[in-house]
mmCIF file of C-alpha atoms in Angstrom:
data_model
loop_
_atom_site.group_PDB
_atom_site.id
_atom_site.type_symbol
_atom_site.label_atom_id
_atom_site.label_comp_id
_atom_site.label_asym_id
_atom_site.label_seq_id
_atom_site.Cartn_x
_atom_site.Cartn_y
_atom_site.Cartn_z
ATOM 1 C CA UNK A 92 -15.275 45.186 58.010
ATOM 2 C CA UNK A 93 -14.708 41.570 60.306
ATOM 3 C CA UNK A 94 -18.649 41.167 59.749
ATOM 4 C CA UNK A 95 -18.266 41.822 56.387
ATOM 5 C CA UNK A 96 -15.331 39.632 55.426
ATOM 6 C CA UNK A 97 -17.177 36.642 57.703
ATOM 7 C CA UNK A 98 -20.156 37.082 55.457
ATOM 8 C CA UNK A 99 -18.529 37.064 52.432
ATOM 9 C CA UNK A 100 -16.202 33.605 53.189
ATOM 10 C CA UNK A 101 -19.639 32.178 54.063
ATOM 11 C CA UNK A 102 -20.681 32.813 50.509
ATOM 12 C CA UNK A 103 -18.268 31.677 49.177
ATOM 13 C CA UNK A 104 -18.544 28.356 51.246
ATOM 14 C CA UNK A 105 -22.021 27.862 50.361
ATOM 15 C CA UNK A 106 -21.745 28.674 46.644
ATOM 16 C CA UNK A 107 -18.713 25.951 46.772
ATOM 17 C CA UNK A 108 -20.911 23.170 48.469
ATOM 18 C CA UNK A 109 -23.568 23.853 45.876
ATOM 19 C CA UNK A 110 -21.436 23.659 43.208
ATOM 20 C CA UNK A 111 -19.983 20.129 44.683
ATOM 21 C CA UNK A 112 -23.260 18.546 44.932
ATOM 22 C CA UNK A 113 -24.693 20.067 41.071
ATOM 23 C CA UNK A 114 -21.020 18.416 39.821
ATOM 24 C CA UNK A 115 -18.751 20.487 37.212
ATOM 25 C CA UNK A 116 -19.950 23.703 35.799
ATOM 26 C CA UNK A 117 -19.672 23.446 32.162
ATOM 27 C CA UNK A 118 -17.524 26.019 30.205
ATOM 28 C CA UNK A 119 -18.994 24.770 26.855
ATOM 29 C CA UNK A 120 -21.061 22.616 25.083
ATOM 30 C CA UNK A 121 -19.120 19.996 23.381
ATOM 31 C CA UNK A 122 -21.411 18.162 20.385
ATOM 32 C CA UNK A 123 -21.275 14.278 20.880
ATOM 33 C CA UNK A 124 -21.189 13.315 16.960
ATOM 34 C CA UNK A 125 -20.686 9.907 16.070
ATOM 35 C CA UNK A 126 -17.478 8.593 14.586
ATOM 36 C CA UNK A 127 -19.814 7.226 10.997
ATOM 37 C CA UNK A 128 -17.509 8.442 8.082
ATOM 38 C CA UNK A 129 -15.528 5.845 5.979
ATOM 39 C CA UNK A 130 -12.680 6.635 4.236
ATOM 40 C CA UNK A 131 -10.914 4.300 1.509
ATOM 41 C CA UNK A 132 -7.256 4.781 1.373
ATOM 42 C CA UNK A 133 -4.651 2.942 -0.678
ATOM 43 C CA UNK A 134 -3.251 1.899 -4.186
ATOM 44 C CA UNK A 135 -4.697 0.537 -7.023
ATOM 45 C CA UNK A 136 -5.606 -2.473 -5.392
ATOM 46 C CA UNK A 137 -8.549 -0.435 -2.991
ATOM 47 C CA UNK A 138 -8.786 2.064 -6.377
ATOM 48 C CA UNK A 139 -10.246 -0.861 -8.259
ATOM 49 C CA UNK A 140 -8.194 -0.985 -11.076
ATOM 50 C CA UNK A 141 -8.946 -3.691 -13.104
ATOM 51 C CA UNK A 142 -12.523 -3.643 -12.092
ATOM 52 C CA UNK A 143 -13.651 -1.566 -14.904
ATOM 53 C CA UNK A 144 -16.406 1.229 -14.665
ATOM 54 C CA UNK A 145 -13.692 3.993 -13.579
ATOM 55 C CA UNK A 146 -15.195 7.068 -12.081
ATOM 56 C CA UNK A 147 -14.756 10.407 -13.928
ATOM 57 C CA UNK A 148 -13.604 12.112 -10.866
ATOM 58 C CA UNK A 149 -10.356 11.187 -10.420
ATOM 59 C CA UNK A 150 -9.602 9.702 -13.444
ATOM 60 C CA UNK A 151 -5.577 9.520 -13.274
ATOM 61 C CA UNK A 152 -6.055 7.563 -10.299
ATOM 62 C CA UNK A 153 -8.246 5.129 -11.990
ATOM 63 C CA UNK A 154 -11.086 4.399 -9.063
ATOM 64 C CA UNK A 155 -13.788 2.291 -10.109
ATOM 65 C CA UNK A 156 -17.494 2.167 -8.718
ATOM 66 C CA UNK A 157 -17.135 -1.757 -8.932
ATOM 67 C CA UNK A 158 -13.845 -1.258 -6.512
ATOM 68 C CA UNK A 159 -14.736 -3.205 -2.608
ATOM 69 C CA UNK A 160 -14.784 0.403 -0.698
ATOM 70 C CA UNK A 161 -17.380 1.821 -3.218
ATOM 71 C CA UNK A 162 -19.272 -1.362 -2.847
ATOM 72 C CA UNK A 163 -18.954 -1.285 0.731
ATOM 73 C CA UNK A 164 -20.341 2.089 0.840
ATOM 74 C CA UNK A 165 -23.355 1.754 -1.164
ATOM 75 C CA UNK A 166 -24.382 -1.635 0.791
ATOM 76 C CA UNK A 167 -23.546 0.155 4.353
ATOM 77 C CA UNK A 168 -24.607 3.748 3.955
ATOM 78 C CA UNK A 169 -21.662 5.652 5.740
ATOM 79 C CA UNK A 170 -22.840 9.808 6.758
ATOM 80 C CA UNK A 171 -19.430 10.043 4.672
ATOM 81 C CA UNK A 172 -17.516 8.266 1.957
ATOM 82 C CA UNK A 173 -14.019 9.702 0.722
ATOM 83 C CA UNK A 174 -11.940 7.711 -2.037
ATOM 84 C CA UNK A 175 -8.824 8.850 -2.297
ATOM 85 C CA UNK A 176 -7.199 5.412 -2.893
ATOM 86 C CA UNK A 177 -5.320 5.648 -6.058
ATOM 87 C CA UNK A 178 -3.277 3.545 -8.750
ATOM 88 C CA UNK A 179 0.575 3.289 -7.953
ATOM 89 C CA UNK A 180 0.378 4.904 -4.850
ATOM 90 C CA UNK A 181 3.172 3.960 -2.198
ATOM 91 C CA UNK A 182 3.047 4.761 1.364
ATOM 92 C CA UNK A 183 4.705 8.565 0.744
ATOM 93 C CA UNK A 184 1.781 9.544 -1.362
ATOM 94 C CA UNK A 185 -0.827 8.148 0.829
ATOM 95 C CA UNK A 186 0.797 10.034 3.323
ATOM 96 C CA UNK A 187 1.116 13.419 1.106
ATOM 97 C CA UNK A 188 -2.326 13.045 -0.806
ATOM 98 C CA UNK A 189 -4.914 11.294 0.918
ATOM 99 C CA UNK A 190 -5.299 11.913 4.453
ATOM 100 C CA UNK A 191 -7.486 15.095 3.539
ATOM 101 C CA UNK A 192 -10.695 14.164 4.572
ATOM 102 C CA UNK A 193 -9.777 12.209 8.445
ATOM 103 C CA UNK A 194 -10.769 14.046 11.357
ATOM 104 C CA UNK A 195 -12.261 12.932 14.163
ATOM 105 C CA UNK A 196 -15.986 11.787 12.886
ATOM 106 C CA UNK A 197 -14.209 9.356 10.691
ATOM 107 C CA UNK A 198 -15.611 5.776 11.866
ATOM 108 C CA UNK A 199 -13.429 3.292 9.318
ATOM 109 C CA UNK A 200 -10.791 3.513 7.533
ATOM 110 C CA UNK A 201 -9.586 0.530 4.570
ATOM 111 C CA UNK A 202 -6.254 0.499 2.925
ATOM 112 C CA UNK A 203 -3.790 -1.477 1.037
ATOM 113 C CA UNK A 204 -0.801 -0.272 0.285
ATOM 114 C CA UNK A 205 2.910 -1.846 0.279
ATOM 115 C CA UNK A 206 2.879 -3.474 -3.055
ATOM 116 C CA UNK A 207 4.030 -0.391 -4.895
ATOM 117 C CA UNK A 208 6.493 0.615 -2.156
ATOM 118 C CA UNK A 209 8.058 -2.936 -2.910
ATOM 119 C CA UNK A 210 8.338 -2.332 -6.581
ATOM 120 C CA UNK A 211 6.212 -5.161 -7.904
ATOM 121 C CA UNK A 212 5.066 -3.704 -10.993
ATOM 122 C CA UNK A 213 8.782 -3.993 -12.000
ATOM 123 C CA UNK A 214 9.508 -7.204 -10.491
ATOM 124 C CA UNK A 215 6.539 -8.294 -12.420
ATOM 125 C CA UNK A 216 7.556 -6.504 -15.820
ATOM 126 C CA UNK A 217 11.220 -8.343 -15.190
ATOM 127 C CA UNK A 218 9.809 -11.666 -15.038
ATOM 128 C CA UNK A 219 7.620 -11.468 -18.428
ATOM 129 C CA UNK A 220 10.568 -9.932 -20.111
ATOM 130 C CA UNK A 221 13.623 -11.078 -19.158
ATOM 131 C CA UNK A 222 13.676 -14.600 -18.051
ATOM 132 C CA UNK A 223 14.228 -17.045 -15.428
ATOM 133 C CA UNK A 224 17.500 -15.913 -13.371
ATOM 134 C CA UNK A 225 16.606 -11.894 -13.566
ATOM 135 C CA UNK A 226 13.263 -12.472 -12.254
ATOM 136 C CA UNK A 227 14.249 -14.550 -9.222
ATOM 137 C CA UNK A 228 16.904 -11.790 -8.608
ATOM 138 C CA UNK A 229 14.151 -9.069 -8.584
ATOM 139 C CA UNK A 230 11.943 -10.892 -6.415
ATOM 140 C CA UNK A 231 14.851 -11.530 -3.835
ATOM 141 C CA UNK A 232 15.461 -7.591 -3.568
ATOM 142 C CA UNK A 233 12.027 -7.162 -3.576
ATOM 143 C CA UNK A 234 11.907 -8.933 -0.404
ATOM 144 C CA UNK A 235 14.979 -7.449 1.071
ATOM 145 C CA UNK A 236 13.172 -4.137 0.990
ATOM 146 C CA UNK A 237 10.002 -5.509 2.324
ATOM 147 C CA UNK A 238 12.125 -6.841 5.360
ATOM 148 C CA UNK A 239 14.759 -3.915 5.331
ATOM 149 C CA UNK A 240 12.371 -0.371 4.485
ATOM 150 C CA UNK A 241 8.871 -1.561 4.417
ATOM 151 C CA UNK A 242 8.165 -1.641 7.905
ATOM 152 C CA UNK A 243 9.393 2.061 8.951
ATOM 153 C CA UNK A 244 7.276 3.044 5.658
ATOM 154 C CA UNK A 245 3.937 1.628 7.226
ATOM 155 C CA UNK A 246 4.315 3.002 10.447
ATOM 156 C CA UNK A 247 4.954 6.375 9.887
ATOM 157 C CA UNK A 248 1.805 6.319 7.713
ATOM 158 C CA UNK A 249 -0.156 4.061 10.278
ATOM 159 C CA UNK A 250 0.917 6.439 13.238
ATOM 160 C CA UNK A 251 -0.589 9.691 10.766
ATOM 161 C CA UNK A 252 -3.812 8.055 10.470
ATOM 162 C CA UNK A 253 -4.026 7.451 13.600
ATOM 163 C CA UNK A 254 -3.301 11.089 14.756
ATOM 164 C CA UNK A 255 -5.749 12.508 12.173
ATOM 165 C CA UNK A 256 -8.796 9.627 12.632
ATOM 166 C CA UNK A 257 -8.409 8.917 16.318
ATOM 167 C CA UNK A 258 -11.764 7.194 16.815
ATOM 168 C CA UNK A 259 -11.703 4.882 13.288
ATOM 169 C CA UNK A 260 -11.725 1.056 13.512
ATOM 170 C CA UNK A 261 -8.869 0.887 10.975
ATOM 171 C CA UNK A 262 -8.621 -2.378 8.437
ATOM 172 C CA UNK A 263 -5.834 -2.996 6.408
ATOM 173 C CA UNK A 264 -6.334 -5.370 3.681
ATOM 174 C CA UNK A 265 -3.349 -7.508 2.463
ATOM 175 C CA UNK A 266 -2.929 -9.200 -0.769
ATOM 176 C CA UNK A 267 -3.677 -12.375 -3.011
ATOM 177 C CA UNK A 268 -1.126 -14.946 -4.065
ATOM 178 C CA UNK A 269 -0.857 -14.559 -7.855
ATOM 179 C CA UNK A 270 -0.696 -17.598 -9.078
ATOM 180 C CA UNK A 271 -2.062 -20.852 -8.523
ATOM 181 C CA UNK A 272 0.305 -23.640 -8.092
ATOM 182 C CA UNK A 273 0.772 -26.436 -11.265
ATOM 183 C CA UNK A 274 -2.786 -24.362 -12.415
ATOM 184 C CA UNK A 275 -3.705 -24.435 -15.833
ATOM 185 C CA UNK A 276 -1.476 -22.115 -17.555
ATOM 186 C CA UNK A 277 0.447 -23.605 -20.726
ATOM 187 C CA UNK A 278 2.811 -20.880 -21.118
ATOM 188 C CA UNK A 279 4.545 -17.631 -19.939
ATOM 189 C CA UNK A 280 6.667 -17.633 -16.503
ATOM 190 C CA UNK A 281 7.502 -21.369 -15.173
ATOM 191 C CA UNK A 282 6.570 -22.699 -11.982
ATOM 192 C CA UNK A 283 9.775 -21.776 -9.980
ATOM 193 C CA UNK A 284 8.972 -17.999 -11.078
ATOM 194 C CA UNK A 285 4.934 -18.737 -10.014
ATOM 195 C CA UNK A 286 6.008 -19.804 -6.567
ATOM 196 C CA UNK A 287 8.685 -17.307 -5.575
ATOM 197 C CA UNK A 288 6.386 -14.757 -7.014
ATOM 198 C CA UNK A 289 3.668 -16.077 -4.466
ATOM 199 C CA UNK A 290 6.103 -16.713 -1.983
ATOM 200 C CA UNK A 291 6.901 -12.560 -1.641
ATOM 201 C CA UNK A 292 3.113 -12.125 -1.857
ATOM 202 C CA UNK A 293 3.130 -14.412 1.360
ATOM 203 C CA UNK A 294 6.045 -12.042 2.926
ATOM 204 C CA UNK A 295 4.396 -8.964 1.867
ATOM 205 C CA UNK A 296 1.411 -9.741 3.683
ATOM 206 C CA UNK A 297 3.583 -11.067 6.723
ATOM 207 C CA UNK A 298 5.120 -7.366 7.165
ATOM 208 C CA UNK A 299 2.145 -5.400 6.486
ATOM 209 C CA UNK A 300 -0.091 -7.542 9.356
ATOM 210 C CA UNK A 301 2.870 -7.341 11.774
ATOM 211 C CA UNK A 302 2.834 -3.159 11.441
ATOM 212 C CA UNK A 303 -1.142 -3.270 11.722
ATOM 213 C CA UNK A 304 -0.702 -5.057 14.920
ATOM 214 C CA UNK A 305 2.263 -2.760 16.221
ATOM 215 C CA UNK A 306 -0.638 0.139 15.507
ATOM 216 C CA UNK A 307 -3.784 -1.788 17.094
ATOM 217 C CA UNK A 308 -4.781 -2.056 13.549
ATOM 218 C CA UNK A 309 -6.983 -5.486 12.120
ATOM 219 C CA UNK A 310 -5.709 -7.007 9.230
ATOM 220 C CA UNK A 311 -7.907 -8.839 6.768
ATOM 221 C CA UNK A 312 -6.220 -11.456 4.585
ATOM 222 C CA UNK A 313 -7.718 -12.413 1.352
ATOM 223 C CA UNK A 314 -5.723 -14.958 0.655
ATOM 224 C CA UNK A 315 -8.298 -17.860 1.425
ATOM 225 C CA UNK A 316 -10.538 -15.924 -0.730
ATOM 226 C CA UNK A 317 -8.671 -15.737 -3.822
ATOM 227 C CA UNK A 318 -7.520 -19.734 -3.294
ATOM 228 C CA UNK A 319 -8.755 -21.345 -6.328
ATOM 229 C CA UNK A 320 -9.103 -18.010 -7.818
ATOM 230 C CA UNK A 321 -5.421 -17.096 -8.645
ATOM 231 C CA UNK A 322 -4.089 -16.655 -12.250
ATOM 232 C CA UNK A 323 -3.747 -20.122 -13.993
ATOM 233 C CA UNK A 324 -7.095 -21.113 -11.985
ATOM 234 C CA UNK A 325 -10.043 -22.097 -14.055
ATOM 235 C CA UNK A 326 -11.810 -19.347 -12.693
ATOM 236 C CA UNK A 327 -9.476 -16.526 -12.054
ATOM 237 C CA UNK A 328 -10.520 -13.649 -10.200
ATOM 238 C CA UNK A 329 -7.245 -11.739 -10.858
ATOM 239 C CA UNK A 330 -5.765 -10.485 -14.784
ATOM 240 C CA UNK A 331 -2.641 -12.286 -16.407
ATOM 241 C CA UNK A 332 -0.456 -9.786 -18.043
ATOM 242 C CA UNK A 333 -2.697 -7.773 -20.826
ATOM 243 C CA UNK A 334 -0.545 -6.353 -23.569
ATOM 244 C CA UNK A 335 -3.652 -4.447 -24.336
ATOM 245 C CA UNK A 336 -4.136 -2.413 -21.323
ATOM 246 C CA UNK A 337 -0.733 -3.412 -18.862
ATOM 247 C CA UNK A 338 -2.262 -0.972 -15.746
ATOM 248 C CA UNK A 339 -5.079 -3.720 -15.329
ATOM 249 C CA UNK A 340 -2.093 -6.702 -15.523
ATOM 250 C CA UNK A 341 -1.940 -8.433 -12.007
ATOM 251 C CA UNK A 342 -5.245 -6.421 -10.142
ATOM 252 C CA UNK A 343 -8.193 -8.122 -9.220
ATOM 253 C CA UNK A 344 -11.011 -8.151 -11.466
ATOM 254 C CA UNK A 345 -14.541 -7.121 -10.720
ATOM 255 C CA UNK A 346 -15.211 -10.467 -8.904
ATOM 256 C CA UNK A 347 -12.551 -10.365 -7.392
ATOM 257 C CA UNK A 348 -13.088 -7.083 -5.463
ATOM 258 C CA UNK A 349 -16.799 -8.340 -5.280
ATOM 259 C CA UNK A 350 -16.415 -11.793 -4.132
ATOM 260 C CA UNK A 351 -12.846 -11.756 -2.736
ATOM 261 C CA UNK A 352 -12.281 -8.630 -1.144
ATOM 262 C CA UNK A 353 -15.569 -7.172 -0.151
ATOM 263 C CA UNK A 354 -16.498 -10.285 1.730
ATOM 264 C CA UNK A 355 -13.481 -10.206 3.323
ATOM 265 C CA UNK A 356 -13.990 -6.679 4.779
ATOM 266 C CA UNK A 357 -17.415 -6.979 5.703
ATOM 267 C CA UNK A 358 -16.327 -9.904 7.744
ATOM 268 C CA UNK A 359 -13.481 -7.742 9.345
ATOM 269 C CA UNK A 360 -16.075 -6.063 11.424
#
């Protein structure tokens, strides 16, 4: 029985050193797939709205094929492209309905979002409609939020992609100033409205890069872009307010997601 037991802690010794010098034992293979997949988050301003050619899929959400992700994708050639960005959508319903497709193969990730969460389709629809003192009034709680609420808003959603896509470069896009200053316009909201309008554009943006940093996020400004560009510009890249069609009022048209914000993410790289 000693002999027996000496022979078998032997063994055991040798099998150990053996095992020391080969390195681990694998318990299982674990497939090394590349992080490729792109997924375009966001409101109307990633959606495309305003662009024109709107995809069928989708159609409430009003995604267009001439929108910078879609562009993006068919000049890069992703292994995956999901476009869940969609018109109106604040931070709580990026949060609820478009995180689906992250996981762990997802390589980028684009979004803008905070403009909705801020209310600026009303601010907007308070300074064509009811004049000079309500709109500055709007535009000053607008920014209270953006200062106040905003911030927790973005970084619960930042911190969720982040859990779901934990290998994605992640670039948040901001927003254009709407107007350009003493531009062309004869008519419509005056110059104090133009400016304070453009100054919470300028604050927006300030919050929403501040949170992308906090997260290790980039943020691409298109601000530059758009300069020269804005509404009462001779060659505007973004719609005045359309009494025709009101959802494409104050979005980017399809230059401007072609020649202000997809140059602006490909550059983000």
């Amino acid at each position: 029985m000693k002999q027996s037991r000496i022979a078998s802690g032997g063994s055991s010794l040798l099998l150990a050193a053996a095992c020391t010098l080969a390195g681990p034992v694998a318990t299982e293979a674990v497939p090394s797939t590349a992080a490729t997949g792109y997924v375009a988050l966001g409101d109307s301003y990633s959606a495309g709205v305003g662009a024109g050619a709107y995809l069928a899929s989708g159609a409430d959400c009003l995604r267009s094929g001439l929108a910078f992700p879609a562009l993006w994708a068919s000049a890069h050639a992703p292994s995956s492209f999901s476009f869940t960005a969609c018109d109106r959508a604040r931070t709580s319903d990026v949060l609820a309905h478009q995180l689906g497709p992250l996981n762990s193969r997802t390589g980028l990730v684009t979004l803008t979002v905070g403009g909705s969460d801020s209310g600026f389709s009303h601010v907007m629809e308070i300074c064509v409609l009811q004049g000079h003192d309500a709109c500055l009034s709007a535009v000053a709680r607008a920014r209270s939020f953006m200062d106040g609420t905003l911030p927790g808003n973005l970084d619960r959603l930042y911190a969720a992609i982040r859990r779901k896509a934990p290998a994605a470069r992640v670039v948040v896009l901001g927003y254009p100033r709407l107007y350009r200053p003493h531009g062309t316009c004869k008519g419509g909201l005056d110059e104090a409205e133009r400016s304070a309008l453009d100054g919470a554009v300028d604050r927006l943006d300030s919050v929403i890069s501040a949170r992308a940093a906090g997260h290790g996020f980039r943020f691409a400004d298109v601000r530059a872009a758009f300069t020269g560009h804005e509404i009462c510009s001779a060659a505007p890249w973004l719609h005045s307010v359309d009494w025709l069609d009101l959802a494409e009022s104050y979005h980017p048209t399809a230059p401007g997601q072609s020649l202000g914000y997809l140059p602006v993410l490909t550059g983000a790289g």
